[in-house]
């Protein structure tokens, strides 16, 4: 199934996070091949440092939440709620700037690369509204079928 921004409810309906930890503001596009999300950098973010901004390494979490929104959109199509997933790691993570400023709007795109059972890898990039790439990486995630049972075994 394919959607554009006007078709989507708020991003919080796809991601099992709540403010202030919910960093993704909008789902802009979704289909089986990718998701695009928007995040507007806010001074109310727990990561925002007055006088400096938000460290660019936080884009790693924005990428992870965009992947969660991808999974949440797929689950929504099946009538299921968003599910908890786990970040396993990252390869080739790079940032091209040090800080993001309040009011900056960034677009994150996540494309699934590989799925092996409950594990997946995504190619992610974060760009400004003008298309300037500010972060990229390959993110590995794990979403167990039953997260509660998994957590009880850890």
Short mmCIF file of the C-alpha atoms (twelve columns), coordinates in Angstrom:
data_MODEL
# 
_entry.id   MODEL 
# 
loop_
_atom_site.group_PDB 
_atom_site.id 
_atom_site.type_symbol 
_atom_site.label_atom_id 
_atom_site.label_alt_id 
_atom_site.label_comp_id 
_atom_site.label_asym_id 
_atom_site.label_seq_id 
_atom_site.Cartn_x 
_atom_site.Cartn_y 
_atom_site.Cartn_z 
_atom_site.pdbx_PDB_model_num 
ATOM 1   C CA . UNK A 1   0.000  0.000   0.000  1 
ATOM 2   C CA . UNK A 2   1.228  3.540   -0.734 1 
ATOM 3   C CA . UNK A 3   0.408  6.757   1.108  1 
ATOM 4   C CA . UNK A 4   1.224  10.457  0.910  1 
ATOM 5   C CA . UNK A 5   1.268  12.888  3.864  1 
ATOM 6   C CA . UNK A 6   -2.361 13.974  3.553  1 
ATOM 7   C CA . UNK A 7   -3.396 10.331  4.120  1 
ATOM 8   C CA . UNK A 8   -1.568 9.907   7.430  1 
ATOM 9   C CA . UNK A 9   -2.597 10.405  11.030 1 
ATOM 10  C CA . UNK A 10  0.028  11.914  13.389 1 
ATOM 11  C CA . UNK A 11  3.365  10.062  13.530 1 
ATOM 12  C CA . UNK A 12  2.696  9.089   17.143 1 
ATOM 13  C CA . UNK A 13  0.091  6.613   15.926 1 
ATOM 14  C CA . UNK A 14  2.841  4.634   14.143 1 
ATOM 15  C CA . UNK A 15  5.641  4.826   16.733 1 
ATOM 16  C CA . UNK A 16  5.394  3.424   20.288 1 
ATOM 17  C CA . UNK A 17  6.923  6.591   21.804 1 
ATOM 18  C CA . UNK A 18  5.349  9.570   23.526 1 
ATOM 19  C CA . UNK A 19  6.603  13.137  23.879 1 
ATOM 20  C CA . UNK A 20  9.169  14.230  24.731 1 
ATOM 21  C CA . UNK A 21  10.887 11.110  23.301 1 
ATOM 22  C CA . UNK A 22  8.780  11.094  20.125 1 
ATOM 23  C CA . UNK A 23  11.080 12.896  17.685 1 
ATOM 24  C CA . UNK A 24  9.317  12.161  14.374 1 
ATOM 25  C CA . UNK A 25  6.573  14.717  13.699 1 
ATOM 26  C CA . UNK A 26  5.055  13.586  10.390 1 
ATOM 27  C CA . UNK A 27  5.013  10.621  8.040  1 
ATOM 28  C CA . UNK A 28  5.312  12.108  4.559  1 
ATOM 29  C CA . UNK A 29  5.413  8.996   2.358  1 
ATOM 30  C CA . UNK A 30  5.142  5.271   2.863  1 
ATOM 31  C CA . UNK A 31  5.111  2.189   0.693  1 
ATOM 32  C CA . UNK A 32  6.793  -1.218  0.999  1 
ATOM 33  C CA . UNK A 33  10.019 0.204   -0.488 1 
ATOM 34  C CA . UNK A 34  10.546 3.173   1.869  1 
ATOM 35  C CA . UNK A 35  9.258  5.671   4.378  1 
ATOM 36  C CA . UNK A 36  9.895  9.412   4.583  1 
ATOM 37  C CA . UNK A 37  9.346  11.332  7.795  1 
ATOM 38  C CA . UNK A 38  9.744  14.927  8.933  1 
ATOM 39  C CA . UNK A 39  11.190 16.153  12.211 1 
ATOM 40  C CA . UNK A 40  11.180 19.805  13.216 1 
ATOM 41  C CA . UNK A 41  13.951 20.508  15.711 1 
ATOM 42  C CA . UNK A 42  12.439 21.935  18.881 1 
ATOM 43  C CA . UNK A 43  13.881 23.658  21.926 1 
ATOM 44  C CA . UNK A 44  11.547 21.452  23.969 1 
ATOM 45  C CA . UNK A 45  13.414 18.309  22.852 1 
ATOM 46  C CA . UNK A 46  15.248 16.640  25.751 1 
ATOM 47  C CA . UNK A 47  18.334 16.582  23.496 1 
ATOM 48  C CA . UNK A 48  18.312 20.324  22.748 1 
ATOM 49  C CA . UNK A 49  21.134 22.290  24.369 1 
ATOM 50  C CA . UNK A 50  20.423 26.024  24.778 1 
ATOM 51  C CA . UNK A 51  22.892 28.149  22.853 1 
ATOM 52  C CA . UNK A 52  24.059 25.195  20.753 1 
ATOM 53  C CA . UNK A 53  21.079 23.292  19.351 1 
ATOM 54  C CA . UNK A 54  20.519 19.559  19.028 1 
ATOM 55  C CA . UNK A 55  23.628 17.410  18.474 1 
ATOM 56  C CA . UNK A 56  23.595 15.842  15.021 1 
ATOM 57  C CA . UNK A 57  24.199 12.375  16.486 1 
ATOM 58  C CA . UNK A 58  20.539 12.453  17.604 1 
ATOM 59  C CA . UNK A 59  19.699 11.841  13.921 1 
ATOM 60  C CA . UNK A 60  20.534 8.205   14.742 1 
ATOM 61  C CA . UNK A 61  17.442 8.088   16.990 1 
ATOM 62  C CA . UNK A 62  15.402 9.924   14.350 1 
ATOM 63  C CA . UNK A 63  16.411 7.216   11.851 1 
ATOM 64  C CA . UNK A 64  15.397 4.518   14.344 1 
ATOM 65  C CA . UNK A 65  12.004 6.152   14.937 1 
ATOM 66  C CA . UNK A 66  11.472 6.432   11.175 1 
ATOM 67  C CA . UNK A 67  12.099 2.681   10.915 1 
ATOM 68  C CA . UNK A 68  9.617  2.182   13.742 1 
ATOM 69  C CA . UNK A 69  7.092  4.283   11.798 1 
ATOM 70  C CA . UNK A 70  7.703  2.054   8.735  1 
ATOM 71  C CA . UNK A 71  6.937  -1.026  10.829 1 
ATOM 72  C CA . UNK A 72  3.968  0.745   12.430 1 
ATOM 73  C CA . UNK A 73  2.520  1.605   9.007  1 
ATOM 74  C CA . UNK A 74  2.802  -2.030  7.907  1 
ATOM 75  C CA . UNK A 75  1.203  -3.198  11.164 1 
ATOM 76  C CA . UNK A 76  -1.566 -0.595  10.777 1 
ATOM 77  C CA . UNK A 77  -2.418 -2.075  7.364  1 
ATOM 78  C CA . UNK A 78  -2.936 -5.400  9.182  1 
ATOM 79  C CA . UNK A 79  -5.054 -3.794  11.910 1 
ATOM 80  C CA . UNK A 80  -2.305 -4.133  14.539 1 
ATOM 81  C CA . UNK A 81  -0.950 -1.432  16.880 1 
ATOM 82  C CA . UNK A 82  2.672  -0.230  16.801 1 
ATOM 83  C CA . UNK A 83  5.113  -2.682  18.384 1 
ATOM 84  C CA . UNK A 84  8.282  -2.325  20.392 1 
ATOM 85  C CA . UNK A 85  11.491 -2.977  18.494 1 
ATOM 86  C CA . UNK A 86  15.149 -2.919  19.431 1 
ATOM 87  C CA . UNK A 87  18.122 -1.207  17.880 1 
ATOM 88  C CA . UNK A 88  20.888 -3.749  17.282 1 
ATOM 89  C CA . UNK A 89  23.477 -1.442  15.805 1 
ATOM 90  C CA . UNK A 90  24.582 0.723   12.980 1 
ATOM 91  C CA . UNK A 91  27.139 0.646   10.186 1 
ATOM 92  C CA . UNK A 92  28.608 3.564   8.300  1 
ATOM 93  C CA . UNK A 93  26.869 6.198   10.440 1 
ATOM 94  C CA . UNK A 94  28.055 9.665   9.424  1 
ATOM 95  C CA . UNK A 95  26.953 13.180  10.181 1 
ATOM 96  C CA . UNK A 96  27.883 16.104  7.968  1 
ATOM 97  C CA . UNK A 97  27.249 18.811  10.581 1 
ATOM 98  C CA . UNK A 98  27.647 19.108  14.334 1 
ATOM 99  C CA . UNK A 99  24.397 20.783  15.415 1 
ATOM 100 C CA . UNK A 100 20.812 21.235  14.265 1 
ATOM 101 C CA . UNK A 101 19.056 24.459  15.210 1 
ATOM 102 C CA . UNK A 102 15.569 25.081  16.602 1 
ATOM 103 C CA . UNK A 103 13.122 25.329  13.725 1 
ATOM 104 C CA . UNK A 104 15.259 23.266  11.326 1 
ATOM 105 C CA . UNK A 105 13.149 20.742  9.462  1 
ATOM 106 C CA . UNK A 106 14.783 17.469  8.453  1 
ATOM 107 C CA . UNK A 107 13.490 14.707  6.195  1 
ATOM 108 C CA . UNK A 108 14.487 11.133  7.014  1 
ATOM 109 C CA . UNK A 109 14.191 8.328   4.488  1 
ATOM 110 C CA . UNK A 110 14.522 4.671   5.488  1 
ATOM 111 C CA . UNK A 111 14.662 1.888   2.899  1 
ATOM 112 C CA . UNK A 112 14.626 -1.785  3.902  1 
ATOM 113 C CA . UNK A 113 17.732 -3.596  2.659  1 
ATOM 114 C CA . UNK A 114 17.524 -7.048  4.176  1 
ATOM 115 C CA . UNK A 115 15.067 -8.989  6.307  1 
ATOM 116 C CA . UNK A 116 16.011 -12.191 8.105  1 
ATOM 117 C CA . UNK A 117 13.205 -13.392 10.337 1 
ATOM 118 C CA . UNK A 118 12.663 -10.784 13.031 1 
ATOM 119 C CA . UNK A 119 15.805 -8.822  12.107 1 
ATOM 120 C CA . UNK A 120 16.038 -6.138  9.436  1 
ATOM 121 C CA . UNK A 121 18.571 -3.682  8.026  1 
ATOM 122 C CA . UNK A 122 17.621 -0.258  6.664  1 
ATOM 123 C CA . UNK A 123 19.541 2.240   4.570  1 
ATOM 124 C CA . UNK A 124 18.786 5.632   6.127  1 
ATOM 125 C CA . UNK A 125 19.510 9.231   5.237  1 
ATOM 126 C CA . UNK A 126 18.583 12.552  6.816  1 
ATOM 127 C CA . UNK A 127 18.393 15.676  4.662  1 
ATOM 128 C CA . UNK A 128 17.380 19.280  5.059  1 
ATOM 129 C CA . UNK A 129 14.215 20.469  3.319  1 
ATOM 130 C CA . UNK A 130 16.563 21.806  0.617  1 
ATOM 131 C CA . UNK A 131 17.943 18.286  0.037  1 
ATOM 132 C CA . UNK A 132 21.346 18.728  1.717  1 
ATOM 133 C CA . UNK A 133 22.386 15.409  3.269  1 
ATOM 134 C CA . UNK A 134 23.264 15.800  6.954  1 
ATOM 135 C CA . UNK A 135 23.399 12.167  8.168  1 
ATOM 136 C CA . UNK A 136 23.370 8.617   6.840  1 
ATOM 137 C CA . UNK A 137 23.784 5.090   8.074  1 
ATOM 138 C CA . UNK A 138 22.683 1.484   7.844  1 
ATOM 139 C CA . UNK A 139 20.572 0.644   10.885 1 
ATOM 140 C CA . UNK A 140 20.001 -2.911  12.133 1 
ATOM 141 C CA . UNK A 141 16.854 -3.621  14.145 1 
ATOM 142 C CA . UNK A 142 15.126 -6.529  15.854 1 
ATOM 143 C CA . UNK A 143 11.381 -6.741  16.368 1 
ATOM 144 C CA . UNK A 144 10.423 -9.940  18.157 1 
ATOM 145 C CA . UNK A 145 6.982  -11.317 17.491 1 
ATOM 146 C CA . UNK A 146 6.278  -11.108 21.230 1 
ATOM 147 C CA . UNK A 147 8.368  -8.294  22.767 1 
ATOM 148 C CA . UNK A 148 7.015  -8.875  26.294 1 
ATOM 149 C CA . UNK A 149 8.056  -12.538 26.255 1 
ATOM 150 C CA . UNK A 150 11.448 -11.544 24.831 1 
ATOM 151 C CA . UNK A 151 12.010 -8.956  27.574 1 
ATOM 152 C CA . UNK A 152 11.060 -11.456 30.284 1 
ATOM 153 C CA . UNK A 153 13.886 -13.724 29.062 1 
ATOM 154 C CA . UNK A 154 16.558 -11.024 29.073 1 
# 
